[in-house]
Amino acid sequence: MSTPQDVYGDGAAEQTARYDAARRAFGEIYGRGKVYCFRAPGRVNLIGEHTDYNHGFVLPVALDKDTLLLARPRADALVRLCNVEPDYPPVTFAAGPAIPSAPPGDWGNYARGAAQRLAQHFGRELRGLDGLVVGSPPYGVPRGAGLSSSSALTVAVAVALAHWNVGAGLSASADKPGDTDANHARMADLSDAKPAPTLDGMTLAQLCSEAEWYVGTRGGVMDHFIAVLGRRDHALFLDCRPDAAGRYRTEYVPLPAGYRILVVDSGVHHRNVSGAYNQRVAACRAGVALLRARYAGITHLRDAQDVPWAELAAELPEEIAVAALLARGIELGDLPGVNPDTVLQVRARCRHVWTENRRVIEAVAALRAGDTAALGRLLDAAHASVRDDYEVSCPEIECLVRTGREVDGVAGTRLTGAGWGGCIVALVRNDAVPTFEAHVAGRYRAETGRNASFFACRAGPGAGLVSVSRA
Ligand code: NG1
């Protein structure tokens, strides 16, 4: 277990009132007594966009914005959850391997997914809990802002359930010198009867990513890996290609001292994004299928990463209709929004992925060398690539990216997340944060008539138990 000081650093004092209020609220709902406080962070991806589903590289950061889960174990398998926010009504279910789901949109489905996947993994019903979820502003993970608030909820529930079903549980920050994999839990089972199940951080992260399939999202592994394995003042380099044993390569990379990560939400959330997203996935898959004629056996663009781009480009058409691919026996029919008359810009999409993977590697090197200027240039180049080659930007995002760079002390700015609106991420020198916010807010309002939301974040640790005290 780590302390609020370990988790929030300089911001720990500000959290005291939040934690006290949460404990009081828990006591009012479930009665006085011992209460365990778990947390799971939101995340932002520093660089490595649209690379995860191509088995490429990503570099996310866990944020100091988090979802709290105050909990007390139960003697039975029931999970009872309340939420401090009145929009989210109480939820009760039994934590077994086949939990009936509530209608889509029910917030409790994230908890059901986490409980079901853990129960399946352990092959038994779980010991349940009474819990209170606290994710409200200003310290919670903002919802719908691209910071993965849903993954934070999934991970918080999984960590709490793991605590009582694995053993003494996950600690919020095992950030000790020489510890290469923070938050690993290798604990004995407290319940003494059966052989002790163990659960390391990577397995927990994988289970959480599969848990979210319960709500119908077939996303990648990035969000859950960083929510579980995040480390204070570090980004996590993640190689999204599992090895033969299904394990992933991770590496902690220190962030530059003296800089803040600013996430700016454009407030624009385009509809029909999933069709456009799937067309990008389709273009990459088409690229792989076409490259296979020359490079036998490749399954993802990542497999061609070591081939010079000019050689790959020669094999890839600038654009091709899905019907023409079908005629060559290349099937893409499982992707909603991709039809025979859809035209795929194969070469440019693949070029983005190929160059972005290189930029992630170079960003890691720049961070290791303490070269913030080089890192900033890579962020800017990554943005140009998602704008021009992947074509997922929009005028509002362009306004934020451009006006952000006008401020002295800004290393770089780029779109983060899938695109078509959403957020940008900026690396801003500490002393430049107020000017950045004022300048970008003013220009954004003047140019688009919209208000941007700003989240100044620090890189925090991954999920875990923060305190045990009395409600
Ligand atoms: P966002 O837009 O941050 O939810 C989506 C995908 C990621 C990744 C990025 C683009 C889901 C749940 N998330 O992220 O896996 O592909 O787009 O880099 O599908």
JSON list of C-alpha atoms and ligand atoms in Angstrom, two decimals, residues 43-45 47-54 58 145-148 150-151 212 217-224 273 277 281 352 356 386 390 392 414-423, ligand 1:
[
{"chain": "A", "resi": 43, "resn": "ARG", "atom": "CA", "xyz": [-4.53, 8.30, -19.06]},
{"chain": "A", "resi": 44, "resn": "VAL", "atom": "CA", "xyz": [-3.30, 10.27, -22.02]},
{"chain": "A", "resi": 45, "resn": "ASN", "atom": "CA", "xyz": [-1.21, 8.95, -24.91]},
{"chain": "A", "resi": 47, "resn": "ILE", "atom": "CA", "xyz": [2.71, 9.69, -28.86]},
{"chain": "A", "resi": 48, "resn": "GLY", "atom": "CA", "xyz": [1.89, 6.56, -30.89]},
{"chain": "A", "resi": 49, "resn": "GLU", "atom": "CA", "xyz": [-1.56, 7.15, -32.39]},
{"chain": "A", "resi": 50, "resn": "HIS", "atom": "CA", "xyz": [-3.46, 4.49, -34.34]},
{"chain": "A", "resi": 51, "resn": "THR", "atom": "CA", "xyz": [-0.51, 2.17, -33.89]},
{"chain": "A", "resi": 52, "resn": "ASP", "atom": "CA", "xyz": [-1.95, -0.16, -31.22]},
{"chain": "A", "resi": 53, "resn": "TYR", "atom": "CA", "xyz": [-4.23, -2.16, -33.53]},
{"chain": "A", "resi": 54, "resn": "ASN", "atom": "CA", "xyz": [-1.30, -2.49, -35.92]},
{"chain": "A", "resi": 58, "resn": "VAL", "atom": "CA", "xyz": [2.52, 3.57, -27.81]},
{"chain": "A", "resi": 145, "resn": "ALA", "atom": "CA", "xyz": [-12.80, 13.86, -22.66]},
{"chain": "A", "resi": 146, "resn": "GLY", "atom": "CA", "xyz": [-10.72, 11.01, -24.07]},
{"chain": "A", "resi": 147, "resn": "LEU", "atom": "CA", "xyz": [-8.93, 10.33, -20.77]},
{"chain": "A", "resi": 148, "resn": "SER", "atom": "CA", "xyz": [-10.31, 6.79, -20.38]},
{"chain": "A", "resi": 150, "resn": "SER", "atom": "CA", "xyz": [-14.36, 3.99, -18.27]},
{"chain": "A", "resi": 151, "resn": "SER", "atom": "CA", "xyz": [-11.10, 2.05, -18.10]},
{"chain": "A", "resi": 212, "resn": "GLU", "atom": "CA", "xyz": [-14.29, -4.12, -21.30]},
{"chain": "A", "resi": 217, "resn": "THR", "atom": "CA", "xyz": [-15.95, -2.26, -26.86]},
{"chain": "A", "resi": 218, "resn": "ARG", "atom": "CA", "xyz": [-13.22, -4.22, -28.68]},
{"chain": "A", "resi": 219, "resn": "GLY", "atom": "CA", "xyz": [-10.49, -1.72, -27.89]},
{"chain": "A", "resi": 220, "resn": "GLY", "atom": "CA", "xyz": [-6.79, -2.30, -27.53]},
{"chain": "A", "resi": 221, "resn": "VAL", "atom": "CA", "xyz": [-4.69, -3.02, -24.46]},
{"chain": "A", "resi": 222, "resn": "MET", "atom": "CA", "xyz": [-3.15, 0.44, -24.02]},
{"chain": "A", "resi": 223, "resn": "ASP", "atom": "CA", "xyz": [-5.66, 2.00, -21.62]},
{"chain": "A", "resi": 224, "resn": "HIS", "atom": "CA", "xyz": [-5.65, -0.83, -19.10]},
{"chain": "A", "resi": 273, "resn": "VAL", "atom": "CA", "xyz": [-16.62, 8.07, -35.68]},
{"chain": "A", "resi": 277, "resn": "TYR", "atom": "CA", "xyz": [-12.20, 4.58, -37.40]},
{"chain": "A", "resi": 281, "resn": "VAL", "atom": "CA", "xyz": [-8.35, -0.11, -39.57]},
{"chain": "A", "resi": 352, "resn": "HIS", "atom": "CA", "xyz": [1.45, 7.18, -40.95]},
{"chain": "A", "resi": 356, "resn": "GLU", "atom": "CA", "xyz": [4.63, 6.93, -36.17]},
{"chain": "A", "resi": 386, "resn": "VAL", "atom": "CA", "xyz": [-2.37, 12.16, -38.25]},
{"chain": "A", "resi": 390, "resn": "TYR", "atom": "CA", "xyz": [-4.30, 9.58, -41.44]},
{"chain": "A", "resi": 392, "resn": "VAL", "atom": "CA", "xyz": [-8.36, 12.31, -38.48]},
{"chain": "A", "resi": 414, "resn": "ARG", "atom": "CA", "xyz": [-0.65, 17.12, -30.99]},
{"chain": "A", "resi": 415, "resn": "LEU", "atom": "CA", "xyz": [-4.03, 15.47, -31.32]},
{"chain": "A", "resi": 416, "resn": "THR", "atom": "CA", "xyz": [-4.38, 12.59, -28.87]},
{"chain": "A", "resi": 417, "resn": "GLY", "atom": "CA", "xyz": [-6.88, 9.75, -29.16]},
{"chain": "A", "resi": 418, "resn": "ALA", "atom": "CA", "xyz": [-8.78, 8.53, -32.19]},
{"chain": "A", "resi": 419, "resn": "GLY", "atom": "CA", "xyz": [-9.45, 12.02, -33.63]},
{"chain": "A", "resi": 420, "resn": "TRP", "atom": "CA", "xyz": [-12.36, 13.79, -35.34]},
{"chain": "A", "resi": 421, "resn": "GLY", "atom": "CA", "xyz": [-12.47, 16.10, -32.31]},
{"chain": "A", "resi": 422, "resn": "GLY", "atom": "CA", "xyz": [-11.60, 15.11, -28.77]},
{"chain": "A", "resi": 423, "resn": "CYS", "atom": "CA", "xyz": [-8.41, 16.35, -27.15]},
{"chain": "B", "resi": 1, "resn": "NG1", "atom": "P1", "xyz": [-9.52, 6.92, -27.76]},
{"chain": "B", "resi": 1, "resn": "NG1", "atom": "O1", "xyz": [-10.04, 7.79, -28.83]},
{"chain": "B", "resi": 1, "resn": "NG1", "atom": "O2", "xyz": [-8.55, 7.64, -26.86]},
{"chain": "B", "resi": 1, "resn": "NG1", "atom": "O3", "xyz": [-10.59, 6.17, -27.01]},
{"chain": "B", "resi": 1, "resn": "NG1", "atom": "C1", "xyz": [-8.98, 5.06, -29.63]},
{"chain": "B", "resi": 1, "resn": "NG1", "atom": "C2", "xyz": [-8.80, 3.57, -29.36]},
{"chain": "B", "resi": 1, "resn": "NG1", "atom": "C3", "xyz": [-7.33, 3.26, -29.03]},
{"chain": "B", "resi": 1, "resn": "NG1", "atom": "C4", "xyz": [-6.42, 3.78, -30.15]},
{"chain": "B", "resi": 1, "resn": "NG1", "atom": "C5", "xyz": [-6.73, 5.26, -30.40]},
{"chain": "B", "resi": 1, "resn": "NG1", "atom": "C6", "xyz": [-5.94, 5.84, -31.54]},
{"chain": "B", "resi": 1, "resn": "NG1", "atom": "C7", "xyz": [-10.62, 2.33, -28.28]},
{"chain": "B", "resi": 1, "resn": "NG1", "atom": "C8", "xyz": [-11.38, 2.09, -27.02]},
{"chain": "B", "resi": 1, "resn": "NG1", "atom": "N1", "xyz": [-9.63, 3.20, -28.20]},
{"chain": "B", "resi": 1, "resn": "NG1", "atom": "O4", "xyz": [-8.62, 5.76, -28.46]},
{"chain": "B", "resi": 1, "resn": "NG1", "atom": "O5", "xyz": [-7.17, 1.88, -28.82]},
{"chain": "B", "resi": 1, "resn": "NG1", "atom": "O6", "xyz": [-6.58, 3.02, -31.32]},
{"chain": "B", "resi": 1, "resn": "NG1", "atom": "O7", "xyz": [-8.12, 5.47, -30.70]},
{"chain": "B", "resi": 1, "resn": "NG1", "atom": "O8", "xyz": [-4.58, 5.80, -31.24]},
{"chain": "B", "resi": 1, "resn": "NG1", "atom": "O9", "xyz": [-10.90, 1.74, -29.32]}
]
